[in-house]
Structure formats: C-alpha cells, structure tokens
CSV table of C-alpha atoms and ligand atoms in Angstrom, one decimal:
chain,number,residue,atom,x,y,z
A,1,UNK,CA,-39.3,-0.3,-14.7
A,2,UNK,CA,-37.5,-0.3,-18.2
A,3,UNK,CA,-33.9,0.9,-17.2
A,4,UNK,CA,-31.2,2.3,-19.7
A,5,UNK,CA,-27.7,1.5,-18.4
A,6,UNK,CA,-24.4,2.5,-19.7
A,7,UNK,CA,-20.7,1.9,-18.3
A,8,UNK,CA,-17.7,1.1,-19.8
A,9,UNK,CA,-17.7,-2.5,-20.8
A,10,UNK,CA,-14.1,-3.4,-20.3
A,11,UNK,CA,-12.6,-5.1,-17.2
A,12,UNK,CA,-12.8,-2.3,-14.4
A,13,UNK,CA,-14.6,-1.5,-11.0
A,14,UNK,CA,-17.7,0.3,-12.6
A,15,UNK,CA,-18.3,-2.1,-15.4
A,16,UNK,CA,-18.6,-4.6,-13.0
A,17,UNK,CA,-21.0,-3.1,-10.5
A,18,UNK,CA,-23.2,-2.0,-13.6
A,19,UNK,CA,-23.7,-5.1,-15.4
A,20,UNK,CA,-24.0,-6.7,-11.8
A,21,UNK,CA,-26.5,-4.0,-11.0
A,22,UNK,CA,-28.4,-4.7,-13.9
A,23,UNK,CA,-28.4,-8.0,-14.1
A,24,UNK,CA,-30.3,-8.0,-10.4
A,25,UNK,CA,-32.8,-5.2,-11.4
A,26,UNK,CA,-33.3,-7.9,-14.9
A,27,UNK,CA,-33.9,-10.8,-12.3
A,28,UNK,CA,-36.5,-8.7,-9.9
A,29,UNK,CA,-38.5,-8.4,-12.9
A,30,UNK,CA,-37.0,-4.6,-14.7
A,31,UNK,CA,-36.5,-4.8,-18.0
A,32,UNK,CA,-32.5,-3.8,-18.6
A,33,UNK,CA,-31.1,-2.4,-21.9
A,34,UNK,CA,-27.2,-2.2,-21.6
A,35,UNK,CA,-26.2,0.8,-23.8
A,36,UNK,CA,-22.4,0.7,-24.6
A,37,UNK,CA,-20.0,0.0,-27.5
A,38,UNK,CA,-19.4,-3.7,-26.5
A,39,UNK,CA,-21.0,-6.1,-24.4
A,40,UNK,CA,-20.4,-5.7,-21.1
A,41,UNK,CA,-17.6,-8.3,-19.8
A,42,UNK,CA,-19.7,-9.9,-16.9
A,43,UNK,CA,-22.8,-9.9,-19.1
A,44,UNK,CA,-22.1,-13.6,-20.0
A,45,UNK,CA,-25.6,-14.4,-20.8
A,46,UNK,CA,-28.6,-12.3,-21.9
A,47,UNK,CA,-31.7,-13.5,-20.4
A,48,UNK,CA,-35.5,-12.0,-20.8
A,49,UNK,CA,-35.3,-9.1,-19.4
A,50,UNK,CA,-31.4,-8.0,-20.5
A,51,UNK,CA,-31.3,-6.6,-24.0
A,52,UNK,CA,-28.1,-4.8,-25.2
A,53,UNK,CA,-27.5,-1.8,-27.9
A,54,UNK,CA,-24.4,-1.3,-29.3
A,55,UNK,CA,-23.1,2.3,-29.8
A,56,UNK,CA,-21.4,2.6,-33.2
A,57,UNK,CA,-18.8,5.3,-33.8
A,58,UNK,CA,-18.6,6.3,-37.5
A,59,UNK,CA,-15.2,7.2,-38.9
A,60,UNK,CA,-15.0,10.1,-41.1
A,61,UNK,CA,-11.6,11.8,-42.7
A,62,UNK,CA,-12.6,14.5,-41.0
A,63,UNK,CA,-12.3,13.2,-37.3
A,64,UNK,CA,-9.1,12.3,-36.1
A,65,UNK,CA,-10.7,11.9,-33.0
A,66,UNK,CA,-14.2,9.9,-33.9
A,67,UNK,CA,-16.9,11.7,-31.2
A,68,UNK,CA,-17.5,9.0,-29.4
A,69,UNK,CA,-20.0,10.8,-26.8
A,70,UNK,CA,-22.2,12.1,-29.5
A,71,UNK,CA,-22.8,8.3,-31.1
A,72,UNK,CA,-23.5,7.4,-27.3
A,73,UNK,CA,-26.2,10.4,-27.1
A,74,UNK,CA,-27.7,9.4,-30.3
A,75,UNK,CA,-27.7,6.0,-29.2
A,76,UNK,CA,-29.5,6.6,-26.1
A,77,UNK,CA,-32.0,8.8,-27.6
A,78,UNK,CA,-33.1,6.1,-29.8
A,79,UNK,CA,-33.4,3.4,-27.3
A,80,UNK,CA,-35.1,5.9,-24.7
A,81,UNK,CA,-37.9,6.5,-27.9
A,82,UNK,CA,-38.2,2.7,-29.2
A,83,UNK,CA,-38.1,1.1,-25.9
A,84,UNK,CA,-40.1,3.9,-23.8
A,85,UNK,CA,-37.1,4.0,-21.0
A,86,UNK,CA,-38.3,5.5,-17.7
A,87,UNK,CA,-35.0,6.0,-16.6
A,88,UNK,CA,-31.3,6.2,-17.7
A,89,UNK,CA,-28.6,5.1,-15.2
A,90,UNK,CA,-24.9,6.1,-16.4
A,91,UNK,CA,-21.8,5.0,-14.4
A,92,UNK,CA,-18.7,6.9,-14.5
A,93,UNK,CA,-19.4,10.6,-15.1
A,94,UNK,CA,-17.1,11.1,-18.2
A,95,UNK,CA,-18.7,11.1,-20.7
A,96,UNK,CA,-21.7,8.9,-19.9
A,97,UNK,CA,-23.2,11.6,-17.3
A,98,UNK,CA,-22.9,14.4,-19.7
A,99,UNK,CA,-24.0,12.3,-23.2
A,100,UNK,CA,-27.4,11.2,-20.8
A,101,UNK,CA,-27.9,15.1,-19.9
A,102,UNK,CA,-27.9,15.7,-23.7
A,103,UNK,CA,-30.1,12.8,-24.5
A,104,UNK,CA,-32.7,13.7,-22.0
A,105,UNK,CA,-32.6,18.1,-23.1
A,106,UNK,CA,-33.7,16.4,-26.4
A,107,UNK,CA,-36.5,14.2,-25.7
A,108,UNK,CA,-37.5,16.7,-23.4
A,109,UNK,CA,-38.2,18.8,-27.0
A,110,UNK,CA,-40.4,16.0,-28.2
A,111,UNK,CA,-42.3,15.8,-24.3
A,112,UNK,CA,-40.9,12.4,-23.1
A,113,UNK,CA,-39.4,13.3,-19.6
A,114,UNK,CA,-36.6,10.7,-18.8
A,115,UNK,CA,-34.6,11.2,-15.8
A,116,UNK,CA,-30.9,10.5,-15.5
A,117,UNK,CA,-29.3,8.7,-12.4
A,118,UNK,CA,-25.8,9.4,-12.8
A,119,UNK,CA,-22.8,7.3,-10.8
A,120,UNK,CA,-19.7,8.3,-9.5
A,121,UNK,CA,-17.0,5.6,-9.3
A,122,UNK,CA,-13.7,7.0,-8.9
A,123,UNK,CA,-11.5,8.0,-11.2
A,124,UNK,CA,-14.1,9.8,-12.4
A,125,UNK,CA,-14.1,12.4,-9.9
A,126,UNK,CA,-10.2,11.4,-8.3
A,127,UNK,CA,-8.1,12.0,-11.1
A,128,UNK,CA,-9.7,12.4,-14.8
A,129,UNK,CA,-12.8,14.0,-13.9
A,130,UNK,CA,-10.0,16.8,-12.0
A,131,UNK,CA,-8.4,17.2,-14.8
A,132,UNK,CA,-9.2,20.9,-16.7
A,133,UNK,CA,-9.5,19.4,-20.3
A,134,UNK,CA,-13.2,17.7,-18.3
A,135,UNK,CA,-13.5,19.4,-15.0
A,136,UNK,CA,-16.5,21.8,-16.4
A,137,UNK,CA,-18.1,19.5,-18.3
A,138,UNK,CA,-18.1,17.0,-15.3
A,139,UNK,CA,-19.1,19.3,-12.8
A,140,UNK,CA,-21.8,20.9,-15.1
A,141,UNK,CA,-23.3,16.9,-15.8
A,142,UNK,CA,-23.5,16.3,-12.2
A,143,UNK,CA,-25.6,19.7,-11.4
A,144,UNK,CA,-27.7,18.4,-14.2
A,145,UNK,CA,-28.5,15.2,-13.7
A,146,UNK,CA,-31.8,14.9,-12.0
A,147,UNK,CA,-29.8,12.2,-9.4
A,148,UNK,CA,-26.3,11.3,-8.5
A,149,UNK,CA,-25.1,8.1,-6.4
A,150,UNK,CA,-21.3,7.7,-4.9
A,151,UNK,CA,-20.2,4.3,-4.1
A,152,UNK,CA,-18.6,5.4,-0.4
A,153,UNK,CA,-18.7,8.7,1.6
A,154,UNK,CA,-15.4,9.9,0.8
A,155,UNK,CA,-16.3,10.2,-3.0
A,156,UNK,CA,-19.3,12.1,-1.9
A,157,UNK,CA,-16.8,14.5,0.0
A,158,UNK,CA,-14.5,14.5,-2.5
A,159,UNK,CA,-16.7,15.7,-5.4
A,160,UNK,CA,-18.2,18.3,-3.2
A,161,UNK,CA,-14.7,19.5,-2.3
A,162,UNK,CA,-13.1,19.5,-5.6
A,163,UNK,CA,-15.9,20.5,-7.7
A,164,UNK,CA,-17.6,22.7,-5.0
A,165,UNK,CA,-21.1,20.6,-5.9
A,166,UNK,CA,-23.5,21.3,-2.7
A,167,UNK,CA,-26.7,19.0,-4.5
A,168,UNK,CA,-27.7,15.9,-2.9
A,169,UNK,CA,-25.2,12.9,-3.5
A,170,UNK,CA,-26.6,9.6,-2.6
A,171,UNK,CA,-24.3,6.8,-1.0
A,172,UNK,CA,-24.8,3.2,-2.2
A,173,UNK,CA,-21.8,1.3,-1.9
A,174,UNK,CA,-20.8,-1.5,-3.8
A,175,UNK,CA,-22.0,-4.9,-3.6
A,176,UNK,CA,-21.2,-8.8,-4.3
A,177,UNK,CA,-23.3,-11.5,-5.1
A,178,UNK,CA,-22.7,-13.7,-1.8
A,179,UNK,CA,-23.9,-17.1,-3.7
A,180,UNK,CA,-20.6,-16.1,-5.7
A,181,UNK,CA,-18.4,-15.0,-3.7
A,182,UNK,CA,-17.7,-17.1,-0.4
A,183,UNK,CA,-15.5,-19.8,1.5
A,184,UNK,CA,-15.5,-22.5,-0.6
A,185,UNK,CA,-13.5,-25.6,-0.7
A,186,UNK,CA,-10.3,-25.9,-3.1
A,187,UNK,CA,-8.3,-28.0,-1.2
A,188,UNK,CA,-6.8,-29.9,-4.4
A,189,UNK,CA,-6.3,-26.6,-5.9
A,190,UNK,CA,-4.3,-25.1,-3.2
A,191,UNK,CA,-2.3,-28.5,-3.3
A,192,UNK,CA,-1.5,-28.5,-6.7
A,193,UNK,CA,-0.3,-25.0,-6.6
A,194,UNK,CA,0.8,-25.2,-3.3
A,195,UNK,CA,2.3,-28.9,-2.5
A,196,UNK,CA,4.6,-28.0,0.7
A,197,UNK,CA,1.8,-26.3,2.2
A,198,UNK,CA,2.8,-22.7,1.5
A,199,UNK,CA,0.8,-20.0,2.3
A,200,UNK,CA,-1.0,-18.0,-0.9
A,201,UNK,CA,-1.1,-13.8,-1.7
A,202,UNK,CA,-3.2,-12.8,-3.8
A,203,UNK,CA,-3.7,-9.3,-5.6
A,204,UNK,CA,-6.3,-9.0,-8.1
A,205,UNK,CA,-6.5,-5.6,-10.2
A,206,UNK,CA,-6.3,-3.7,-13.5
A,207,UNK,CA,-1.9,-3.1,-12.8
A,208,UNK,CA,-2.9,0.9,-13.6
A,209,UNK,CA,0.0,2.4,-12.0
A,210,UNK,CA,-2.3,4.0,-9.1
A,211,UNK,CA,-2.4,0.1,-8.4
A,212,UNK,CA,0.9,0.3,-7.0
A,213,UNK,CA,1.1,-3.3,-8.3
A,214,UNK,CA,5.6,-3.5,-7.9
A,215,UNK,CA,4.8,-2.9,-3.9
A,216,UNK,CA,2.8,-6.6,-3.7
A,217,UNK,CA,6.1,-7.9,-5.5
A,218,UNK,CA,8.2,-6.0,-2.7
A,219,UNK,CA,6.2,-7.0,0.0
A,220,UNK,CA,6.5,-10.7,-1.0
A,221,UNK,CA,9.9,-10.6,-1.7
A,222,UNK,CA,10.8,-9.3,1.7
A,223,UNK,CA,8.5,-12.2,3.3
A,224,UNK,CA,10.5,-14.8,1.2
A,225,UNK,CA,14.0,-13.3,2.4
A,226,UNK,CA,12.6,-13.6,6.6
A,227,UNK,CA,12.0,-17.2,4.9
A,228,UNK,CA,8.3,-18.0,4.8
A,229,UNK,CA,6.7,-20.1,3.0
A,230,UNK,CA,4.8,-18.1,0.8
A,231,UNK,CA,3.3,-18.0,-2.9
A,232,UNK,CA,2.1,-14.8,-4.9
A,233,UNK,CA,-0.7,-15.0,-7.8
A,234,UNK,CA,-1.2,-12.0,-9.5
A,235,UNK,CA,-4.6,-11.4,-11.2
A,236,UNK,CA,-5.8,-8.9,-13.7
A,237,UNK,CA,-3.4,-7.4,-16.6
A,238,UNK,CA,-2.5,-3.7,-17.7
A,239,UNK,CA,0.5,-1.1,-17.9
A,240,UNK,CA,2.1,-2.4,-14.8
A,241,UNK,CA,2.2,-6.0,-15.0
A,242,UNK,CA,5.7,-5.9,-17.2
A,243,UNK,CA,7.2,-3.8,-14.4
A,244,UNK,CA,5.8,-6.5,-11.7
A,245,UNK,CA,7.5,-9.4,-13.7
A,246,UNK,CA,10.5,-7.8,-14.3
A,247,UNK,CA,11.0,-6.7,-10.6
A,248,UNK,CA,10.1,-10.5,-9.4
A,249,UNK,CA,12.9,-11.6,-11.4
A,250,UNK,CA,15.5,-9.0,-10.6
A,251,UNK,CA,14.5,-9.9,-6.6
A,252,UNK,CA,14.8,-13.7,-7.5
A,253,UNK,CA,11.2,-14.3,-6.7
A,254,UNK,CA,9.7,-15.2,-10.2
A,255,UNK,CA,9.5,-18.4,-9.3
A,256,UNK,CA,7.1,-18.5,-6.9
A,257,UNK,CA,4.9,-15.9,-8.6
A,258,UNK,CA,2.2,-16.4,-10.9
A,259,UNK,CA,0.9,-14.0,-13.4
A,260,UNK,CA,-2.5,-15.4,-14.2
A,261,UNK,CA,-3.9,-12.5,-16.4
A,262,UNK,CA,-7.7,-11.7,-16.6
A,263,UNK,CA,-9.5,-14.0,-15.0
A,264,UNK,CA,-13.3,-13.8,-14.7
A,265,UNK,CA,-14.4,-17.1,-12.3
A,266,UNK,CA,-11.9,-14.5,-9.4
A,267,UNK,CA,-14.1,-16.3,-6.5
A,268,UNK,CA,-11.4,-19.8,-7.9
A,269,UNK,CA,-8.4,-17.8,-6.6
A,270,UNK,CA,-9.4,-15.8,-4.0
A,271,UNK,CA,-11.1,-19.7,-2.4
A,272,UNK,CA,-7.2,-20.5,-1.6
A,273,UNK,CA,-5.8,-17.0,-0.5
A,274,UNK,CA,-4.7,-16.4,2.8
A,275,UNK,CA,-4.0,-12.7,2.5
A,276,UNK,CA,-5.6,-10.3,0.0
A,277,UNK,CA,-2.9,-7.2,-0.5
A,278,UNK,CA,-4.4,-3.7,-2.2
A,279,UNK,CA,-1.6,-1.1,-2.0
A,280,UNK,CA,-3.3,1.1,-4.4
A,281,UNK,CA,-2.6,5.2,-4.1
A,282,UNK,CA,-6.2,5.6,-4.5
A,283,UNK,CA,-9.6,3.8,-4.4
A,284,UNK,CA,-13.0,5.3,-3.6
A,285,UNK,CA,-14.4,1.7,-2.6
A,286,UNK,CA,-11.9,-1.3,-3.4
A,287,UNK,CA,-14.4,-3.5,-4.9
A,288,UNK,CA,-11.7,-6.2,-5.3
A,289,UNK,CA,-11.1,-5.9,-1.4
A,290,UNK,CA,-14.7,-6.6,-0.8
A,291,UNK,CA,-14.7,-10.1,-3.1
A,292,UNK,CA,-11.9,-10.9,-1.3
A,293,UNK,CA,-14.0,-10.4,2.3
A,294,UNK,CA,-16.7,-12.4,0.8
A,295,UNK,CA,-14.7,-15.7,0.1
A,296,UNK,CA,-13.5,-14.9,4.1
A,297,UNK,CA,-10.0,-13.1,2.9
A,298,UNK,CA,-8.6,-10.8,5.0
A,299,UNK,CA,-7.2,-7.9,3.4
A,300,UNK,CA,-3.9,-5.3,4.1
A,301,UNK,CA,-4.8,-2.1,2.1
A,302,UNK,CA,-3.8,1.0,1.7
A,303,UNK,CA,-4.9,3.7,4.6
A,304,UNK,CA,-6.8,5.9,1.9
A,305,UNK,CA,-10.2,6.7,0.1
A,306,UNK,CA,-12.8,4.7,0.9
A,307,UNK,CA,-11.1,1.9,2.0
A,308,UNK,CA,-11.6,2.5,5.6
A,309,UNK,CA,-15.8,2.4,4.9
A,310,UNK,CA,-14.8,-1.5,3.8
A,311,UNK,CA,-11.8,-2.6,5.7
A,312,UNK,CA,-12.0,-2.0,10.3
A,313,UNK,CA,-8.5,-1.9,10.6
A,314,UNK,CA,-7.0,-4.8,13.4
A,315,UNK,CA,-10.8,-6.9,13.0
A,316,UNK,CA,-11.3,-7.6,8.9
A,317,UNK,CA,-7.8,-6.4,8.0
A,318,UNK,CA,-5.2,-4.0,8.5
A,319,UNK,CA,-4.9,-0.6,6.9
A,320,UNK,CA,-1.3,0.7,6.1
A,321,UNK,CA,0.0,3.8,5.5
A,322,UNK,CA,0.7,4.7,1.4
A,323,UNK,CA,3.4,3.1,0.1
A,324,UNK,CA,4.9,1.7,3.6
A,325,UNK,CA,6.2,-1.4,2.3
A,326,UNK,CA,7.4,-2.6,5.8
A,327,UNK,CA,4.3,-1.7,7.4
A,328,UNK,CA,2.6,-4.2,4.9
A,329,UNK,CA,5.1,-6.8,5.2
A,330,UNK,CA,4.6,-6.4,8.9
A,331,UNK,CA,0.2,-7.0,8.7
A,332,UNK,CA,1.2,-9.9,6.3
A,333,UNK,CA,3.4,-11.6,8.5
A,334,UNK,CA,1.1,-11.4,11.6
A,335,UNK,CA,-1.7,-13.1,9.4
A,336,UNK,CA,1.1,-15.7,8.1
A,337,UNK,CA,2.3,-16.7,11.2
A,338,UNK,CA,-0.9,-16.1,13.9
A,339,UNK,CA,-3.3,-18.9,12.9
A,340,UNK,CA,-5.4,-17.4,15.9
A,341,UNK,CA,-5.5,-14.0,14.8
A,342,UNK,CA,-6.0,-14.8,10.9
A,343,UNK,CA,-9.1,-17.2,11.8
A,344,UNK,CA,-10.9,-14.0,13.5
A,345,UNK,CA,-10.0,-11.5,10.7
A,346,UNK,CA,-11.0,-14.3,8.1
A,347,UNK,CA,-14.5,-14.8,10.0
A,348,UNK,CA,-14.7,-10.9,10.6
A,349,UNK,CA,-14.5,-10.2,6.8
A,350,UNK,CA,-17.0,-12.4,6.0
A,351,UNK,CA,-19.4,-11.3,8.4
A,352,UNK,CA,-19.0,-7.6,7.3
A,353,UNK,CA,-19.1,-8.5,3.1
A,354,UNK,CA,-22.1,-11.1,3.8
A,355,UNK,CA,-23.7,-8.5,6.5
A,356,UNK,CA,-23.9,-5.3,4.6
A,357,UNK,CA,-22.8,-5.7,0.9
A,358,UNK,CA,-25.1,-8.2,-0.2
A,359,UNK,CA,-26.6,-7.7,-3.3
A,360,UNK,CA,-30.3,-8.3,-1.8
A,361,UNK,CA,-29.3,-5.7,0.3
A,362,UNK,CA,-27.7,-3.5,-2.0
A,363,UNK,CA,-30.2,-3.3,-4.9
A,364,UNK,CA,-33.2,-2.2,-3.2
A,365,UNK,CA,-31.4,0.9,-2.4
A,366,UNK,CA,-31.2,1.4,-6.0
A,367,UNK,CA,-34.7,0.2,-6.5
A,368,UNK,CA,-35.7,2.8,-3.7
A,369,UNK,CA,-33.5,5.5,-5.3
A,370,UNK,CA,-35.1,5.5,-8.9
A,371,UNK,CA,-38.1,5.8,-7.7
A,372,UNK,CA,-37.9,9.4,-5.6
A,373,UNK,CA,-36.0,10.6,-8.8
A,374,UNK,CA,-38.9,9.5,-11.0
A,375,UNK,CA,-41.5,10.5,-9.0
A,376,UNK,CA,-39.6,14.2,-8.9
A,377,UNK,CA,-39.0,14.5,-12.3
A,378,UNK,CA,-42.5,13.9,-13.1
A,379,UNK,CA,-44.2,16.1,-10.4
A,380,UNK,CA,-41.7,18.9,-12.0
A,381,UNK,CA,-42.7,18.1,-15.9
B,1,LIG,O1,-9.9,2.6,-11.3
B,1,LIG,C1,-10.3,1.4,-11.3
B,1,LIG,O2,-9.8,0.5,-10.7
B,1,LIG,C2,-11.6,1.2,-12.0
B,1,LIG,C3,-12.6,2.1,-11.5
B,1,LIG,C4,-13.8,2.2,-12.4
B,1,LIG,O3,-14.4,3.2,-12.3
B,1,LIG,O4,-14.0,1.4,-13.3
B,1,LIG,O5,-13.0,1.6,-10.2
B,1,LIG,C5,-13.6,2.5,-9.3
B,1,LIG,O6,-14.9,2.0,-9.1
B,1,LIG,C6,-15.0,0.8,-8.4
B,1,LIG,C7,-16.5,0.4,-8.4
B,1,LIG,O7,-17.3,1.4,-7.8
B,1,LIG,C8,-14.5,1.0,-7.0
B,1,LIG,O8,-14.7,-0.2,-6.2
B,1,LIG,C9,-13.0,1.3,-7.1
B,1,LIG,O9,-12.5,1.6,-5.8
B,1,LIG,C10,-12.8,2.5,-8.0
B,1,LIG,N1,-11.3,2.7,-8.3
B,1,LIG,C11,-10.6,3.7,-7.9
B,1,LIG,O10,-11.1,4.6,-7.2
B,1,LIG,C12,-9.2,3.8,-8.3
C-alpha cells in the first residue's frame, strides 16, 4: 500500500509511535510518505520505501497567526495526487484529523477516493481536544473520518463520553521494537555512574506539567532522608524541568540527580534502572512505561488512564493513587530493598512488553485495519 502519514514531529508519544509505525509498514514492503513540517525525530534514516514531504507555512502581513492546517491540507492533497496514496493515516486528531477530512472532500471532487485512518493519542481527546475553541471541530473530524484507532480502551471510552461519538473506535495499543528495547548489559555504565553500588530511578518524559515531574524529585528525596542508596536520572526536557532542579536543590538532593535532557538511544538508561517512576495526572497509554517493561524495568505509576491496560498492579509494577507521594515512596522502597520481589516484577514486565506489544505483533493490526477501511470506502464510492 502507498501510505500517507502525518504526526507531529517533535519529541512526544504520538510522533514516536508514528514514525515507528511507519517505519515497519516501510520495512514489510508499503511505501511510507511522512507528511509533516519537519522530519520526524526518530526518522533517523530514510530508506526505499520512506519518503518525507515537508509542509511549508507561508507568512503573510495579513496572518498573525499563519494557517498552519490549511498548508498541511494542501500539502496532502498534493502528495495524495502525485504519489497515488491509497490511504492517509493522521495521528493526534487536532488538526491532522480534520486537515485529512478536507484533503480527502477535495479529491473526492476530482474522483480519487482516499480514505482517512485517524489516531487518537491523548491529549488529543483528554485535555486540548476538550477544550471549546476545538471541541467541534474534533468531534466533527472523528464522525468523518472513514476510521478511527485509540491506543488503549479508556481513550476509546473517554472520547465516546466526552464527545458523545457512538462510531466504531478501534483499539491498537502502542508498541516497542523488542530488538531495541530489552535487558541488556551496562554493567560499566551503571559503575561509572553508580561506583558504591547505588540503586538507579529513572523518569523519562516531556516535564509538561501533567507529568507531575517535582513528585519523582519528592519521592527520591524522601528515599534519600530513610537513607538509601539511591540515584535519580531525569530524561526528556520541557516547562517543568526548571522547577525539578530547583526543588532537588532546595531538598539537598542535586547531587545525586542527573538532568540528562533529550535523549534518543533511551534503551542506554533505562539498561541500568531499577525502578521506572511515571506520576503523571494523565496518560491514555504511558508509552515510556512500556520501554521501560521492555528493558525488564518495573514501573510505579500513577493509578489513572490507561495505565492499568500496561502496568498489573503487585506483578509488573505497582499503581498508586494521583499524587500520593508516600504511596510511591512506599512501591519504591519495596523494589529497593526486596531483591526477591524486584527479580519477579522485572521478569513479569518483560514478559508482558515482549508478549503483547511487540511490534510484529502490533503492526499487523494496523495492516489488518487499513484494509477493512479501504475495502469500505471503495464498495461505498
Ligand atoms: O502528552 C504526551 O506525553 C504526548 C502525547 C502525544 O500525543 O504525543 O502522548 C500520548 O500518546 C502516547 C502515544 O500513543 C501515549 O503513550 C501517551 O500516554 C499519551 N500521553 C498522554 O495521554 C498524556
């Protein structure tokens, strides 16, 4: 199939799955154009069957705002035409799903029928998507797309909840590549960042405040003060990381804290971490969680969204309720100190990541899924 994809480029959840996504599809024989206005982050090399368009954005005196969606439609319609598309997948709804539903309405004027797989991440549907200013305009791109995926069950519920959206929503969670992500040896790593022998934490995210980034920082700090031996790296970068280092030096933990910043080869880090920690106030999958399981990790989370489809609380990890910082500190210690119970949890992880979020397992469904919407769309044009 030739396969239009578009997501946002940048580091985030849905940019990864996407170029992930299509970078599969490219290697079972599809043939993948990205359409965005950069390349794609994880789209480190372009291979035979990986092209990439650019969207350019035009400034004009008169737009203080440059229409960015329009450019995107324009863009799309163009590739669709000159590279005969069969199908355009969009991730994140706003405004990929509804600048798709345009591009199609206008090919359909010139009789090419090209059907739009739209899918829902998150924030998305959970808090932008929600809010008035694009609540129509999501809801309406949805109804029209001719199919729509969710990446767990409780963003299916959730957008049929908020939105009141009864169509068909298709689950297909996330995914890692297991070659990538899985126990692997860094024993003069861990040394050289952790010569007595402490134990390593590790949180790895964008520091958007729904992150709840300060709590890892807390919940460290409170292990340090019981007097374990205990080291924190901090992956990723955004609005909260100043807070983080701030707070580790008001609690006299700097120290023993590392800020590493973006970091693409993750599988590195999360090779020496003990305990993964995701606090966040919301997450419709936890993509980062699920790395973590593949490199054996177990993880403490957050008791919310879709985390409980990932994460069996008391076998791969522990779920906590929001924002209980001694509830965390509490599932940390017992994999600190519990060689026993942490061996199981670590083994349990790995079996559930390896097990069901392959991406051999993972992509078919896609595979599978394009298909019945083609096959539709044509038997209705
Ligand atoms: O909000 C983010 O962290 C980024 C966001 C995105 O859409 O780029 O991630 C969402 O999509 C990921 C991939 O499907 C999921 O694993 C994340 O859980 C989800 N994030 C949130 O719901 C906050």
């Amino acid at each position: 199939m030739k396969i239009g994809i578009t997501c946002y480029p940048v580091y985030g959840g849905s940019g990864v799955v996407a170029t992930e996504l299509g970078k599969a599809l490219a290697r079972r024989g599809h043939r993948i154009h990205f359409i965005a206005y950069s390349l794609p982050f994880r789209l480190d090399h372009v291979t035979e069957n990986i092209s990439f368009h650019e969207v350019r954005v035009n400034a004009y005196p008169l737009f203080e705002y440059p229409p960015y969606s329009l450019a995107l439609t324009s863009t799309m319609v163009d590739v669709v035409r000159y590279e005969q598309l069969d199908l355009l997948h969009v991730h994140y709804a706003i405004p990929h799903a509804t600048s798709a539903v345009l591009a199609r309405q206008i090919l359909e004027r010139e009789g090419l029928h090209v059907p739009v797989v739209t899918t829902l991440h998150g924030t998305d549907i959970t808090i932008v998507g929600q809010d008035p200013s694009f609540a129509p305009v999501v809801k309406y791109s949805i109804n029209e797309s001719d199919g729509v995926t969710a990446v767990s069950d409780y963003l299916r519920q959730e957008t049929r909840e908020h939105f009141g959206i009864e169509r068909d929503i298709e689950v297909i969670p996330n995914f890692i590549d297991t070659s990538r992500f899985r126990p692997a040896n860094k024993e003069h790593f861990k040394r050289a960042l952790c010569p007595n022998g402490e134990k390593v934490l590790v949180h790895v995210s964008n520091f958007r405040p729904i992150k709840h980034a300060p709590e890892v920082v807390q919940v460290f700090h409170r292990l340090r003060e019981e007097g374990h031996a205990v080291k924190l790296l901090l992956v990723g970068d955004g609005p909260d990381r100043a807070t983080a280092e701030h707070l580790a030096r008001r609690l006299g933990v700097y120290e023993d804290v590392r800020f590493l910043g973006k970091q693409d080869p993750v599988e590195e880090i999360l090779s020496i971490a003990d305990v993964f920690l995701m606090p966040s106030g919301s997450e419709t999958f936890g993509l980062a969680a699920l790395e973590a399981m593949g490199c054996g990790v177990p993880v403490v989370c957050s008791h919310i969204g879709g985390l409980p489809e990932l994460v069996i609380d008391g076998e791969t990890g522990f779920l906590c309720p929001l924002g209980d910082i001694e509830a965390f500190t509490d599932r940390t210690r017992r994999l600190l100190v519990d060689e026993e119970l942490h061996r199981r949890m670590a083994e349990a992880s790995l079996a559930r990541a390896h097990g069901l979020f392959d991406v051999d397992r993972i992509v078919p469904q896609y595979e599978a899924y394009y298909e019945t919407v083609r096959a539709r769309v044509l038997a209705q044009a």
